[in-house]
């Protein structure tokens, strides 16, 4: 699977998921989201007791993950009928749809561009595509921090974690991970409607993201050691000191590493849906982030992703020559 993973990472970097294909047939995440939404509407009844809604949420999650794993197994089995090289290419193309490095880079870069060219309101419109908090509550520094935090967290959730689960369990692994992550993003919220129904999705998402969040932090620290203007030692100290104090068991690791490497403070108090969340700060640098800091964060992300991709390619070549 390492050869297929290396190729999948390269496909995502070079091509991504074409917009024409997205408009024509959607994306595996949108298909999964449609299934989650259908189950939510039919199984999550407002009049039911919390215990019933929690059980229905477990059932919904089992259905979503089961469908995803079955699809992954079927595609992988069909691919293995083909000659080895063709099999690797087919599996890599399918796996690349679950990795979002190119898309993440484009969306975060768009925030910096919108802020520089269109000012605060344009920046707020751009950042609304990648964060869940209220963009109208963000000043320029808060907007830039939000973009950098989203980059750090989604580096783990959207890039490293899918690659990790694909390397571990092939197409069924990455399909299961994306199904869990999509379910969590849709129903794993502590709202009256989803507090009980989304409990299983939220807890399982925390579990499956645990290894990747730590690996992402290590990649960012290594990248900081290679990138001029970044501080690997500060990144390590921030992770050691701050990551465990984040309200998320996973997001604090890449956010703290990013903050320390760039000399920033990230996370901290934020507003979601009109409610202020008193989160701990990650890092001990300056809170006044700028659009240039977004670009610095993108360069750090690029080096970290290059390290992971280069490592995968090197291992694949080594295995082929052995």
Short mmCIF file of C-alpha atoms in Angstrom, two decimals:
data_model
loop_
_atom_site.label_atom_id
_atom_site.label_comp_id
_atom_site.label_asym_id
_atom_site.label_seq_id
_atom_site.Cartn_x
_atom_site.Cartn_y
_atom_site.Cartn_z
CA UNK A 1 0.00 0.00 0.00
CA UNK A 2 2.97 2.36 0.44
CA UNK A 3 3.46 2.70 -3.32
CA UNK A 4 -0.23 3.47 -3.78
CA UNK A 5 -0.10 5.97 -0.90
CA UNK A 6 2.91 7.78 -2.37
CA UNK A 7 1.16 7.99 -5.73
CA UNK A 8 -2.09 9.15 -4.11
CA UNK A 9 -0.27 11.97 -2.32
CA UNK A 10 1.36 13.04 -5.58
CA UNK A 11 -1.97 12.92 -7.45
CA UNK A 12 -3.55 15.15 -4.82
CA UNK A 13 -0.69 17.65 -5.00
CA UNK A 14 -0.67 17.84 -8.80
CA UNK A 15 -4.35 17.43 -9.68
CA UNK A 16 -6.49 17.45 -6.56
CA UNK A 17 -10.16 16.67 -7.12
CA UNK A 18 -11.15 18.37 -10.40
CA UNK A 19 -13.94 20.95 -10.10
CA UNK A 20 -15.59 19.58 -13.23
CA UNK A 21 -15.80 16.14 -11.63
CA UNK A 22 -17.17 17.66 -8.44
CA UNK A 23 -19.93 19.44 -10.36
CA UNK A 24 -20.72 16.36 -12.41
CA UNK A 25 -20.87 13.60 -9.78
CA UNK A 26 -20.08 15.18 -6.43
CA UNK A 27 -17.42 13.80 -4.11
CA UNK A 28 -17.26 10.77 -1.78
CA UNK A 29 -17.56 13.15 1.17
CA UNK A 30 -20.74 14.69 -0.25
CA UNK A 31 -22.16 11.21 -0.87
CA UNK A 32 -21.38 10.25 2.72
CA UNK A 33 -22.84 13.53 3.92
CA UNK A 34 -26.10 12.82 2.09
CA UNK A 35 -26.33 9.45 3.84
CA UNK A 36 -25.60 11.01 7.24
CA UNK A 37 -28.25 13.67 6.62
CA UNK A 38 -30.85 11.05 5.65
CA UNK A 39 -30.15 9.00 8.77
CA UNK A 40 -30.22 12.13 10.92
CA UNK A 41 -33.65 13.12 9.60
CA UNK A 42 -35.15 9.66 10.02
CA UNK A 43 -33.52 8.36 13.20
CA UNK A 44 -32.95 11.50 15.29
CA UNK A 45 -36.42 12.25 16.62
CA UNK A 46 -36.79 15.32 18.83
CA UNK A 47 -39.42 13.62 21.01
CA UNK A 48 -37.20 10.61 21.83
CA UNK A 49 -35.28 10.26 25.08
CA UNK A 50 -31.55 10.93 25.10
CA UNK A 51 -30.76 7.22 25.59
CA UNK A 52 -32.83 6.33 22.53
CA UNK A 53 -31.26 9.09 20.46
CA UNK A 54 -27.79 7.98 21.50
CA UNK A 55 -28.55 4.39 20.47
CA UNK A 56 -29.92 5.61 17.15
CA UNK A 57 -26.75 7.65 16.67
CA UNK A 58 -24.64 4.53 17.21
CA UNK A 59 -26.78 2.69 14.66
CA UNK A 60 -26.44 5.55 12.15
CA UNK A 61 -22.67 5.58 12.57
CA UNK A 62 -22.48 1.82 12.06
CA UNK A 63 -24.47 2.14 8.85
CA UNK A 64 -22.33 5.00 7.50
CA UNK A 65 -19.03 3.31 8.32
CA UNK A 66 -20.29 -0.06 7.12
CA UNK A 67 -21.29 1.34 3.73
CA UNK A 68 -17.93 3.10 3.39
CA UNK A 69 -15.91 0.01 4.32
CA UNK A 70 -17.96 -2.18 1.97
CA UNK A 71 -17.32 0.25 -0.88
CA UNK A 72 -13.59 0.35 -0.08
CA UNK A 73 -13.37 -3.44 0.05
CA UNK A 74 -15.24 -3.81 -3.25
CA UNK A 75 -13.09 -1.28 -5.12
CA UNK A 76 -9.89 -2.73 -3.71
CA UNK A 77 -10.91 -6.27 -4.64
CA UNK A 78 -11.81 -5.23 -8.18
CA UNK A 79 -8.53 -3.31 -8.54
CA UNK A 80 -6.53 -6.36 -7.51
CA UNK A 81 -7.92 -8.27 -10.49
CA UNK A 82 -5.87 -6.00 -12.74
CA UNK A 83 -2.08 -6.33 -13.23
CA UNK A 84 -0.05 -5.02 -10.25
CA UNK A 85 0.87 -1.64 -11.74
CA UNK A 86 -2.68 -0.93 -12.93
CA UNK A 87 -3.99 -2.02 -9.52
CA UNK A 88 -1.70 0.44 -7.73
CA UNK A 89 -2.76 3.27 -10.05
CA UNK A 90 -6.50 2.59 -9.60
CA UNK A 91 -6.21 2.33 -5.83
CA UNK A 92 -4.08 5.48 -5.69
CA UNK A 93 -6.59 7.48 -7.74
CA UNK A 94 -9.44 6.42 -5.46
CA UNK A 95 -7.38 7.06 -2.31
CA UNK A 96 -6.40 10.54 -3.52
CA UNK A 97 -10.06 11.61 -3.24
CA UNK A 98 -9.74 11.23 0.53
CA UNK A 99 -6.66 13.46 0.83
CA UNK A 100 -7.18 17.22 0.71
CA UNK A 101 -3.77 18.92 0.82
CA UNK A 102 -4.20 20.85 -2.42
CA UNK A 103 -7.74 21.96 -1.57
CA UNK A 104 -6.70 22.99 1.94
CA UNK A 105 -3.80 25.05 0.62
CA UNK A 106 -6.03 26.80 -1.93
CA UNK A 107 -8.77 27.67 0.58
CA UNK A 108 -6.36 29.04 3.19
CA UNK A 109 -4.36 30.98 0.59
CA UNK A 110 -7.64 32.51 -0.61
CA UNK A 111 -8.17 34.03 2.85
CA UNK A 112 -4.83 35.88 2.70
CA UNK A 113 -5.53 37.03 -0.85
CA UNK A 114 -9.05 38.22 -0.02
CA UNK A 115 -7.81 40.10 3.03
CA UNK A 116 -5.05 41.86 1.09
CA UNK A 117 -7.18 42.72 -1.95
CA UNK A 118 -10.65 43.25 -0.48
CA UNK A 119 -10.10 44.11 3.15
CA UNK A 120 -11.71 42.74 6.29
CA UNK A 121 -15.16 41.93 4.86
CA UNK A 122 -13.67 40.01 1.93
CA UNK A 123 -11.44 38.14 4.35
CA UNK A 124 -14.45 37.26 6.51
CA UNK A 125 -16.29 35.86 3.50
CA UNK A 126 -13.28 33.75 2.54
CA UNK A 127 -12.62 32.41 6.04
CA UNK A 128 -16.29 31.42 6.42
CA UNK A 129 -15.58 28.58 3.97
CA UNK A 130 -13.06 26.91 6.28
CA UNK A 131 -14.05 27.69 9.89
CA UNK A 132 -17.13 27.10 11.99
CA UNK A 133 -16.92 30.21 14.14
CA UNK A 134 -18.81 33.45 13.48
CA UNK A 135 -16.68 35.44 10.99
CA UNK A 136 -18.41 38.70 11.91
CA UNK A 137 -16.95 38.40 15.40
CA UNK A 138 -13.40 38.34 13.99
CA UNK A 139 -11.12 41.33 13.64
CA UNK A 140 -8.20 41.14 11.21
CA UNK A 141 -5.87 39.39 13.65
CA UNK A 142 -8.60 36.96 14.72
CA UNK A 143 -9.41 36.22 11.11
CA UNK A 144 -5.75 35.42 10.34
CA UNK A 145 -5.46 33.23 13.43
CA UNK A 146 -8.65 31.39 12.41
CA UNK A 147 -7.21 30.62 8.97
CA UNK A 148 -3.92 29.38 10.47
CA UNK A 149 -5.73 27.28 13.09
CA UNK A 150 -7.90 25.74 10.37
CA UNK A 151 -4.78 24.97 8.34
CA UNK A 152 -3.13 23.27 11.32
CA UNK A 153 -6.17 21.23 12.35
CA UNK A 154 -7.12 20.22 8.81
CA UNK A 155 -3.52 19.29 8.08
CA UNK A 156 -4.12 16.52 10.60
CA UNK A 157 -7.77 15.69 9.81
CA UNK A 158 -7.72 16.14 6.05
CA UNK A 159 -4.21 15.06 5.08
CA UNK A 160 -2.19 13.10 7.62
CA UNK A 161 -5.05 11.07 9.15
CA UNK A 162 -6.44 9.76 5.83
CA UNK A 163 -2.91 8.91 4.70
CA UNK A 164 -2.25 7.12 8.00
CA UNK A 165 -5.41 5.00 7.83
CA UNK A 166 -4.84 4.19 4.16
CA UNK A 167 -1.29 3.02 4.93
CA UNK A 168 -2.65 0.92 7.78
CA UNK A 169 -5.77 -0.59 6.16
CA UNK A 170 -5.93 0.31 2.48
CA UNK A 171 -9.08 1.67 0.86
CA UNK A 172 -11.38 0.29 3.61
CA UNK A 173 -9.26 2.15 6.17
CA UNK A 174 -9.35 5.54 4.46
CA UNK A 175 -13.05 5.10 3.59
CA UNK A 176 -13.91 4.32 7.22
CA UNK A 177 -11.89 7.29 8.45
CA UNK A 178 -13.53 9.73 6.03
CA UNK A 179 -16.97 8.39 6.95
CA UNK A 180 -16.31 8.92 10.67
CA UNK A 181 -14.84 12.37 10.10
CA UNK A 182 -17.74 13.45 7.89
CA UNK A 183 -20.29 12.17 10.41
CA UNK A 184 -18.54 14.06 13.20
CA UNK A 185 -18.50 17.30 11.18
CA UNK A 186 -22.26 17.03 10.60
CA UNK A 187 -23.70 15.60 13.82
CA UNK A 188 -20.86 15.57 16.36
CA UNK A 189 -21.90 18.87 17.95
CA UNK A 190 -23.00 19.64 21.51
CA UNK A 191 -26.27 21.17 20.39
CA UNK A 192 -29.67 20.13 21.75
CA UNK A 193 -30.37 18.20 18.55
CA UNK A 194 -27.04 16.40 18.24
CA UNK A 195 -25.65 16.16 21.77
CA UNK A 196 -26.99 12.60 22.17
CA UNK A 197 -27.40 11.49 18.55
CA UNK A 198 -23.90 12.61 17.56
CA UNK A 199 -22.18 11.31 20.69
CA UNK A 200 -20.78 8.17 19.03
CA UNK A 201 -19.54 10.06 15.96
CA UNK A 202 -17.75 12.66 18.09
CA UNK A 203 -16.10 10.12 20.40
CA UNK A 204 -14.99 7.82 17.57
CA UNK A 205 -13.63 10.77 15.59
CA UNK A 206 -11.53 11.76 18.62
CA UNK A 207 -10.14 8.23 18.77
CA UNK A 208 -9.27 7.77 15.09
CA UNK A 209 -7.59 11.20 14.92
CA UNK A 210 -5.38 10.61 17.94
CA UNK A 211 -2.32 9.11 16.13
CA UNK A 212 -2.42 11.53 13.20
CA UNK A 213 -2.61 14.64 15.39
CA UNK A 214 0.60 13.65 17.16
CA UNK A 215 2.28 12.74 13.86
CA UNK A 216 1.23 16.08 12.36
CA UNK A 217 2.82 17.94 15.24
CA UNK A 218 6.08 16.05 14.68
CA UNK A 219 5.99 16.82 10.95
CA UNK A 220 5.48 20.52 11.65
CA UNK A 221 8.35 20.55 14.15
CA UNK A 222 10.61 18.84 11.61
CA UNK A 223 9.50 21.29 8.92
CA UNK A 224 10.22 24.22 11.25
CA UNK A 225 13.79 22.96 11.63
CA UNK A 226 14.21 23.16 7.86
CA UNK A 227 12.40 26.41 7.09
CA UNK A 228 14.19 29.74 7.68
CA UNK A 229 12.27 32.02 9.99
CA UNK A 230 10.61 29.18 11.90
CA UNK A 231 11.58 27.89 15.33
CA UNK A 232 11.50 24.12 15.87
CA UNK A 233 12.49 24.40 19.53
CA UNK A 234 9.62 26.79 20.27
CA UNK A 235 7.26 24.48 18.38
CA UNK A 236 8.35 21.55 20.54
CA UNK A 237 7.95 23.57 23.76
CA UNK A 238 4.49 24.77 22.75
CA UNK A 239 3.34 21.21 22.03
CA UNK A 240 4.78 19.91 25.29
CA UNK A 241 3.30 22.74 27.34
CA UNK A 242 0.00 23.60 25.65
CA UNK A 243 -1.40 20.80 23.46
CA UNK A 244 -3.03 18.86 26.29
CA UNK A 245 -4.91 21.98 27.46
CA UNK A 246 -6.87 22.45 24.23
CA UNK A 247 -10.58 21.69 24.50
CA UNK A 248 -10.09 19.14 21.70
CA UNK A 249 -7.98 16.06 22.51
CA UNK A 250 -6.37 16.31 19.07
CA UNK A 251 -6.52 19.83 17.61
CA UNK A 252 -4.13 21.24 20.20
CA UNK A 253 -1.19 19.21 18.89
CA UNK A 254 -0.91 20.65 15.37
CA UNK A 255 -2.13 24.09 16.52
CA UNK A 256 0.48 24.30 19.27
CA UNK A 257 3.22 23.15 16.90
CA UNK A 258 2.16 25.72 14.30
CA UNK A 259 1.95 28.48 16.90
CA UNK A 260 5.36 27.76 18.36
CA UNK A 261 7.03 27.44 14.97
CA UNK A 262 5.66 30.80 13.78
CA UNK A 263 6.04 32.70 17.05
CA UNK A 264 2.26 33.16 17.42
CA UNK A 265 -0.53 32.50 19.87
CA UNK A 266 -3.41 30.47 18.44
CA UNK A 267 -6.77 29.20 19.70
CA UNK A 268 -7.74 31.16 22.84
CA UNK A 269 -11.24 32.63 23.38
CA UNK A 270 -13.50 32.32 20.31
CA UNK A 271 -17.15 32.76 19.35
CA UNK A 272 -19.22 29.92 17.88
CA UNK A 273 -22.86 30.56 17.02
CA UNK A 274 -22.95 33.60 19.26
CA UNK A 275 -21.47 31.69 22.23
CA UNK A 276 -18.03 32.63 23.53
CA UNK A 277 -15.74 29.65 24.16
CA UNK A 278 -12.97 30.26 26.68
CA UNK A 279 -10.26 28.06 25.19
CA UNK A 280 -6.61 28.05 26.24
CA UNK A 281 -3.98 29.76 24.12
CA UNK A 282 -1.57 27.60 22.15
CA UNK A 283 1.90 29.13 22.02
CA UNK A 284 3.21 32.20 23.80
CA UNK A 285 4.03 34.49 20.85
CA UNK A 286 2.07 37.44 19.49
CA UNK A 287 -1.68 37.23 18.96
CA UNK A 288 -1.69 39.93 16.26
CA UNK A 289 -1.43 37.62 13.27
CA UNK A 290 -1.36 39.04 9.73
CA UNK A 291 -1.94 37.83 6.19
CA UNK A 292 1.82 37.35 5.88
CA UNK A 293 1.62 34.95 8.83
CA UNK A 294 -0.98 32.96 6.88
CA UNK A 295 1.52 32.69 4.03
CA UNK A 296 4.27 31.67 6.45
CA UNK A 297 1.95 28.99 7.83
CA UNK A 298 1.28 27.76 4.29
CA UNK A 299 5.01 27.47 3.63
CA UNK A 300 5.43 25.48 6.85
CA UNK A 301 2.51 23.25 5.86
CA UNK A 302 4.07 22.76 2.43
CA UNK A 303 7.40 21.64 3.85
CA UNK A 304 5.72 19.31 6.36
CA UNK A 305 3.57 17.79 3.63
CA UNK A 306 6.64 17.47 1.43
CA UNK A 307 8.40 15.55 4.19
CA UNK A 308 5.51 13.10 4.45
CA UNK A 309 5.16 12.71 0.70
CA UNK A 310 8.90 12.41 0.16
CA UNK A 311 9.10 9.81 2.90
CA UNK A 312 6.35 7.79 1.27
CA UNK A 313 8.02 7.97 -2.12
CA UNK A 314 11.40 6.99 -0.66
CA UNK A 315 9.91 3.97 1.14
CA UNK A 316 8.03 2.91 -1.99
CA UNK A 317 11.19 3.12 -4.12
CA UNK A 318 13.18 1.26 -1.49
CA UNK A 319 10.56 -1.51 -1.38
CA UNK A 320 10.54 -1.77 -5.17
CA UNK A 321 14.33 -2.09 -5.31
CA UNK A 322 14.58 -4.58 -2.46
#
